Short mmCIF file of C-alpha atoms in Angstrom, two decimals:
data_model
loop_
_atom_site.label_atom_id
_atom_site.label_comp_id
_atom_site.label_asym_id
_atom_site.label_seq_id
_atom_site.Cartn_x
_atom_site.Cartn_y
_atom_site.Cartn_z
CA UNK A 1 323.51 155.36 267.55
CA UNK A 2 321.02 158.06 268.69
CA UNK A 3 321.25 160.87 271.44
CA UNK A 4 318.22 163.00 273.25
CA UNK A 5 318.85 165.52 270.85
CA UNK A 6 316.95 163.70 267.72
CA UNK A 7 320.14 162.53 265.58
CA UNK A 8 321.89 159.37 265.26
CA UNK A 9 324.22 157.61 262.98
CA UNK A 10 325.05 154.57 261.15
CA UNK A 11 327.92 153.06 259.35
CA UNK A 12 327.89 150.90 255.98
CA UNK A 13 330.88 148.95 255.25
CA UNK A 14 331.81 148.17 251.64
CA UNK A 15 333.78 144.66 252.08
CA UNK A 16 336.86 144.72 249.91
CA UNK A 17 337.01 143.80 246.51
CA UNK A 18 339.29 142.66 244.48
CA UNK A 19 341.80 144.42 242.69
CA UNK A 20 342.87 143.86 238.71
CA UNK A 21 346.24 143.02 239.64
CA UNK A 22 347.55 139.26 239.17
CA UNK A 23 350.76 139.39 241.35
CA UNK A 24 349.86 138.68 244.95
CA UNK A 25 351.12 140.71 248.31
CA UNK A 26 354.39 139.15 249.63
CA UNK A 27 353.01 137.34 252.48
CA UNK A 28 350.75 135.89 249.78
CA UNK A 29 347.44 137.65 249.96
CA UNK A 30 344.84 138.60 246.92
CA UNK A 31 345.47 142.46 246.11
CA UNK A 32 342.39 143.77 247.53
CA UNK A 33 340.92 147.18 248.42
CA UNK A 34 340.57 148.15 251.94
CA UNK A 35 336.51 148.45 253.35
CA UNK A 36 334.82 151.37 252.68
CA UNK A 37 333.29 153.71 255.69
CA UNK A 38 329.89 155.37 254.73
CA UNK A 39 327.99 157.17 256.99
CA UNK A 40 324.38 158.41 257.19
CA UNK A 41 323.84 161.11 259.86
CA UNK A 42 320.11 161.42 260.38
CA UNK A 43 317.16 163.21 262.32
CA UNK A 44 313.90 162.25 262.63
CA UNK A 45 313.21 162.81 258.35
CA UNK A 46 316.28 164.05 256.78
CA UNK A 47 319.84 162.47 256.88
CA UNK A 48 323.27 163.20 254.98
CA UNK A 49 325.27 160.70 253.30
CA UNK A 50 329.33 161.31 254.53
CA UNK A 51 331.63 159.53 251.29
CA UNK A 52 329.64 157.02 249.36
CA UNK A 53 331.88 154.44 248.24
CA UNK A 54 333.24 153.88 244.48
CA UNK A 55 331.47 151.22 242.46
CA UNK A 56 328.41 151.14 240.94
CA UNK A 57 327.23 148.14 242.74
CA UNK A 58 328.69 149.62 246.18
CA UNK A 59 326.57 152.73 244.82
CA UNK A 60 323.56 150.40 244.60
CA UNK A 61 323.99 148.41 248.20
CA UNK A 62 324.24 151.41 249.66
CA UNK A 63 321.16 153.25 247.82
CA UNK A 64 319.59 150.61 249.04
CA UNK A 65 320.74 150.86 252.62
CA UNK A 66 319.69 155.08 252.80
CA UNK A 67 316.34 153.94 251.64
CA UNK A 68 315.20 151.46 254.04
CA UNK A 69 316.47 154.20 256.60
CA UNK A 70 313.37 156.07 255.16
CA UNK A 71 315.25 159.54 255.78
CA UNK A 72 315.21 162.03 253.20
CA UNK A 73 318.28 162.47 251.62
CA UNK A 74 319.36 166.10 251.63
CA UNK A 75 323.23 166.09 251.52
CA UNK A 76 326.09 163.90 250.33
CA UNK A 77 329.62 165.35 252.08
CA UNK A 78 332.76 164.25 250.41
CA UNK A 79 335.61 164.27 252.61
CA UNK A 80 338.72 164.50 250.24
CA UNK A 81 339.33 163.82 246.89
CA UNK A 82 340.41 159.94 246.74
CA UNK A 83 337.55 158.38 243.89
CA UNK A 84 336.83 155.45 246.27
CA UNK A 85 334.98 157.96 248.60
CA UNK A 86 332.73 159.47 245.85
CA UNK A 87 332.71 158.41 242.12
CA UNK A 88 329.37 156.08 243.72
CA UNK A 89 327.82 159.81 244.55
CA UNK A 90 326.65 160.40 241.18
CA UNK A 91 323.84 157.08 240.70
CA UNK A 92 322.69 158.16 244.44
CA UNK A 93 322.21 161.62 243.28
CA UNK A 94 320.27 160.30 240.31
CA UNK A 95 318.37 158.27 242.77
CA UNK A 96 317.70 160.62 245.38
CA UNK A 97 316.63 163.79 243.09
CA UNK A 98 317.20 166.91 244.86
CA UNK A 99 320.02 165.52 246.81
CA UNK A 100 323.19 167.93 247.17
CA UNK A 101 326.96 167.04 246.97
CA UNK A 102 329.06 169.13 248.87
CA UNK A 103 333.36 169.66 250.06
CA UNK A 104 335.20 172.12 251.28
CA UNK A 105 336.95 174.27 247.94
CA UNK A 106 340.53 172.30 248.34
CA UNK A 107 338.26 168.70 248.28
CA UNK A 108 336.72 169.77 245.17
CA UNK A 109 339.97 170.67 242.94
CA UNK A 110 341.45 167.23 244.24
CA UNK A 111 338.14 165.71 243.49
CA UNK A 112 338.07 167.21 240.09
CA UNK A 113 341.78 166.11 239.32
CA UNK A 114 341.12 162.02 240.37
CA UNK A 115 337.89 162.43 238.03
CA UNK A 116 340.35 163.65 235.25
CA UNK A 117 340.65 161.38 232.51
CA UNK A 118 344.19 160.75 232.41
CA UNK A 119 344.07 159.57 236.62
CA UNK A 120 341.02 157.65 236.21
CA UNK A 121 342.53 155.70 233.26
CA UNK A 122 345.56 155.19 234.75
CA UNK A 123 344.68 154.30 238.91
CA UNK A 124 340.95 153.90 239.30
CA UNK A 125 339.57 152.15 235.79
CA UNK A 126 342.71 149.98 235.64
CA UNK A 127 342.24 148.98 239.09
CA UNK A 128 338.85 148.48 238.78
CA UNK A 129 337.96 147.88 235.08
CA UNK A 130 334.27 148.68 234.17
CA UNK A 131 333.17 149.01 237.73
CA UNK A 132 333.71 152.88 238.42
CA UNK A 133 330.37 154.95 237.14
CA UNK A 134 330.52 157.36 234.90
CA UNK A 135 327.91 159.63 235.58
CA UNK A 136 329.30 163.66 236.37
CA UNK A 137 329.83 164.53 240.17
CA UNK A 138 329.01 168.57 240.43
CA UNK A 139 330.34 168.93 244.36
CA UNK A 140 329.91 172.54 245.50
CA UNK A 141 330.95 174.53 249.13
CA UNK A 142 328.98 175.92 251.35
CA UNK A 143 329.19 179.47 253.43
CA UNK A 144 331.29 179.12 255.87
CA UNK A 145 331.60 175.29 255.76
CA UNK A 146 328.18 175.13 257.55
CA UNK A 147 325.10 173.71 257.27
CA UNK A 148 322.47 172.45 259.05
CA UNK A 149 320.20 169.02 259.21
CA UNK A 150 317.07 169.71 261.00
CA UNK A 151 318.63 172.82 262.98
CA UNK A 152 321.38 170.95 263.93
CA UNK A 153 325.07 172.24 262.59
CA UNK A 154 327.49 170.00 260.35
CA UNK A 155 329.88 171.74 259.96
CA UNK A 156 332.81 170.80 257.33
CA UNK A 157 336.56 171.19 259.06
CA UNK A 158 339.43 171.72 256.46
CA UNK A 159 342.41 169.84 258.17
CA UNK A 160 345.02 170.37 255.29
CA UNK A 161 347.35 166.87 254.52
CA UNK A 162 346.52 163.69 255.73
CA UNK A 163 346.95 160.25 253.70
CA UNK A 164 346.38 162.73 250.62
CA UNK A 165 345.86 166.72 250.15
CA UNK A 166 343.21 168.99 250.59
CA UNK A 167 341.51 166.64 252.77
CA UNK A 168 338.48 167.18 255.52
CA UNK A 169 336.02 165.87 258.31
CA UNK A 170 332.83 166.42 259.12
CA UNK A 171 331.98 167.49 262.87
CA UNK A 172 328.78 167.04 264.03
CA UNK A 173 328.59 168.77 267.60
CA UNK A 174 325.66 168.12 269.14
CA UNK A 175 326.46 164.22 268.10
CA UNK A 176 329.92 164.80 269.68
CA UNK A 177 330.90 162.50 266.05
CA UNK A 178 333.90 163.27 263.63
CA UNK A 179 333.16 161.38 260.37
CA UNK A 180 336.95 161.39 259.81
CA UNK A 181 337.47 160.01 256.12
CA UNK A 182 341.14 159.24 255.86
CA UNK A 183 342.61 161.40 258.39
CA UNK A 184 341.76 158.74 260.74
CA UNK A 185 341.77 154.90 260.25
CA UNK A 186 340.61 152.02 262.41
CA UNK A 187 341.88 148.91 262.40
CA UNK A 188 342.97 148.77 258.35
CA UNK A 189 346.37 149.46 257.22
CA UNK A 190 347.28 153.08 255.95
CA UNK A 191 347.86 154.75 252.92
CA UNK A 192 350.79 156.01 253.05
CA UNK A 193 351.54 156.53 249.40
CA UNK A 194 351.85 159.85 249.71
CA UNK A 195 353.57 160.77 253.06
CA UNK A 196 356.79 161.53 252.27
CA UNK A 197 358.61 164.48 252.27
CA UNK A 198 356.74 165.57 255.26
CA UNK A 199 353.98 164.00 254.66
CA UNK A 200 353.14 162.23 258.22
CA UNK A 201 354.34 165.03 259.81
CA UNK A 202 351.42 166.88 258.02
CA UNK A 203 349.33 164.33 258.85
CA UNK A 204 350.21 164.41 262.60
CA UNK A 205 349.15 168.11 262.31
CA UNK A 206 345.62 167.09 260.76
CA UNK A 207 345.52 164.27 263.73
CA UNK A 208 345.82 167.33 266.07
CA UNK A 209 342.67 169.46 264.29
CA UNK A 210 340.87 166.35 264.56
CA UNK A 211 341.49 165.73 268.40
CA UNK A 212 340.73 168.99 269.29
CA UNK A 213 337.02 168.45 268.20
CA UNK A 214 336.81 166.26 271.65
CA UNK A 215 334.59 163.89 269.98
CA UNK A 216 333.51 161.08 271.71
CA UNK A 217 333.05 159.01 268.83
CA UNK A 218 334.88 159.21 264.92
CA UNK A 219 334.38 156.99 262.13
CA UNK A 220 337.30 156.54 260.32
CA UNK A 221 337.21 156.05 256.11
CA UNK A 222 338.91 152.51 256.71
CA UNK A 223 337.52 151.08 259.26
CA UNK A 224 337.17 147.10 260.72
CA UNK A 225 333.81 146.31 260.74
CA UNK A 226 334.37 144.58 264.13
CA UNK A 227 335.49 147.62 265.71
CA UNK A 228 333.97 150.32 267.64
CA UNK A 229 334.22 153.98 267.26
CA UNK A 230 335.49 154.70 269.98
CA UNK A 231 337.05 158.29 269.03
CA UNK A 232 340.69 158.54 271.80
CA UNK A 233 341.58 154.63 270.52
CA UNK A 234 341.50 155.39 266.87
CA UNK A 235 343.67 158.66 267.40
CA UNK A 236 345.95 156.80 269.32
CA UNK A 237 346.54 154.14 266.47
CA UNK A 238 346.51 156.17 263.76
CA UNK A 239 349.32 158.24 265.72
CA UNK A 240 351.01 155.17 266.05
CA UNK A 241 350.75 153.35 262.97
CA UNK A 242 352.66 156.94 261.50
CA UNK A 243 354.94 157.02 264.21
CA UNK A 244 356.14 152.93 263.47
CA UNK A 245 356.68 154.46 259.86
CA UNK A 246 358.92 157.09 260.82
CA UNK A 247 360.89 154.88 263.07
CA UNK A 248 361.18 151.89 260.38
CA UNK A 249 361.37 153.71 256.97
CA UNK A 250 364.56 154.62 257.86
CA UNK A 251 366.11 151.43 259.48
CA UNK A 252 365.32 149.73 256.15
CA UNK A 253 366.70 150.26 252.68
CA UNK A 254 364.03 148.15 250.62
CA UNK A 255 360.18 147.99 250.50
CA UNK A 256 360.32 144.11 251.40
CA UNK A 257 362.04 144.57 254.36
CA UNK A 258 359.73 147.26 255.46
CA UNK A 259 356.32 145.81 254.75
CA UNK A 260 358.04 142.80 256.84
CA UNK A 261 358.68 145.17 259.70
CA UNK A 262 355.15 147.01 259.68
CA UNK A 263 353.40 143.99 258.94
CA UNK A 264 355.00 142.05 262.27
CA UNK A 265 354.26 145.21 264.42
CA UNK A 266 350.59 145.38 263.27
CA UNK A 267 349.88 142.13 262.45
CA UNK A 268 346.04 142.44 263.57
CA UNK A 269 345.70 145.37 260.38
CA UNK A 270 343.16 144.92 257.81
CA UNK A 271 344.28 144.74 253.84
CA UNK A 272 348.07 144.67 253.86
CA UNK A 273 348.21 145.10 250.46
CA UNK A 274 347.54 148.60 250.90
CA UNK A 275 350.99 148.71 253.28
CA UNK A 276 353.06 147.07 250.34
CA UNK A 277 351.64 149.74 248.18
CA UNK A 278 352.19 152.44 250.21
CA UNK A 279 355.69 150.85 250.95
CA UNK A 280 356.51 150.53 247.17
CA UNK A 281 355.92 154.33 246.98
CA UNK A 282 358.07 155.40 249.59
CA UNK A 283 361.01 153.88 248.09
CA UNK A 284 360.33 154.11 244.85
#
């Protein structure tokens, strides 16, 4: 997409991949990880990379992808700290020299704590053995949480808790775009690993920073490839995909039953293996 005033974006989609897990999801399906949102916001030579995806060979499709786009790579923004929206940054920042990684200070310590070795052991290299790079990520801030591609401001937004902590978006006004990361998903189930104990309601709160950004258009982190991004619809599901959880968490004492529940009401949800996941946490 383009405007008058010079800058456009576009969307790569990681497909899912599979998962190093053997037992399936109950209603059967391969564990698999949800698609993977990355988006290049560009002018006329430069362009900034919003959450590269997590695999080397993700890294590499979607090197590829920046460079046929013939922009000049300037920025990569990370939008929180899950490793599936940045441990690919490092290989495009060794392949586009001069290229700069940047969060807002809260994305950074949660960045630095999933690049830990105990966490990547234990969640990302066991999920994903000999796939995650291993080249050093050195994000840094900005002033202010601004900066600018060819005069135009990005500006970073720190929204607090959504699907995880410390998380952010990136508003680009004169695009009227959110690139959203998780705070907002579209058309793939939710993490909700880590929404208890007021989790969603922090979430909801985030929501609300996001909406008030009157975009016209967001692209969520997870988001169905066959969908638009349309910015009021994806609000309104993501609202209601945490509002079904607050309703039917509690009007069910098992995961099973749960996943069941959330799984009938949005049957048309891409990946439900992240739902059991996120439903094996919350009653764990």
């Amino acid at each position: 997409m383009s405007t008058d005033a010079g800058l456009g974006y576009e969307v790569f989609i990681s497909d899912p991949i599979p998962m190093n897990m053997t037992e399936p999801v109950p209603n059967g399906d391969r564990r698999r990880f949800s698609p993977l949102s990355t988006t290049l916001v560009h002018g006329e030579r430069d362009a900034v990379l919003v959450d590269p995806p997590m695999t080397t060979d993700q890294a590499v499709a979607v090197g590829d992808w920046v460079e046929k786009s013939g922009k000049n790579l300037t920025h990569i923004v990370v939008t929180h700290g899950h490793g599936d929206h940045w441990f690919a940054a490092g290989p495009l920042v060794e392949r586009f020299s001069g290229t700069k990684v940047v969060a807002g200070a809260g994305t950074i310590e949660q960045m630095k704590f999933h690049a830990s070795a105990e966490v990547r052991a234990a969640v990302w290299d066991k999920g994903f053995p000999g796939q995650i790079p291993t080249i050093p990520v050195h994000a840094e801030t900005v002033p202010d949480n601004r900066f600018q591609l060819e005069g135009h401001d990005l500006v970073i937004v720190e929204v607090g808790h959504s699907d995880t902590d410390d998380t952010s978006v990136l508003h680009v006004p004169d695009l009227e775009l959110v690139v959203a990361g998780d705070v907002i998903y579209n058309g793939v189930h939710q993490h909700l690993g880590e929404s208890a104990n007021g989790g969603r309601d922090l979430w909801q709160s985030a929501i609300d920073i996001v909406e008030g950004l009157q975009a016209r258009w967001i692209v969520a982190g997870h988001k169905n490839k066959a969908l638009d991004d349309e910015a009021q619809r994806t609000i309104d599901e993501t609202r209601g995909y945490l509002r079904a959880t607050d309703e039917l968490f509690p009007a069910h004492d098992n995961a099973l039953d749960f996943f069941n529940a959330m799984l009938n009401r949005f049957p048309e949800r891409l990946n439900p293996g992240a739902l059991w996941s996120g439903a094996l946490a919350l009653y764990k």
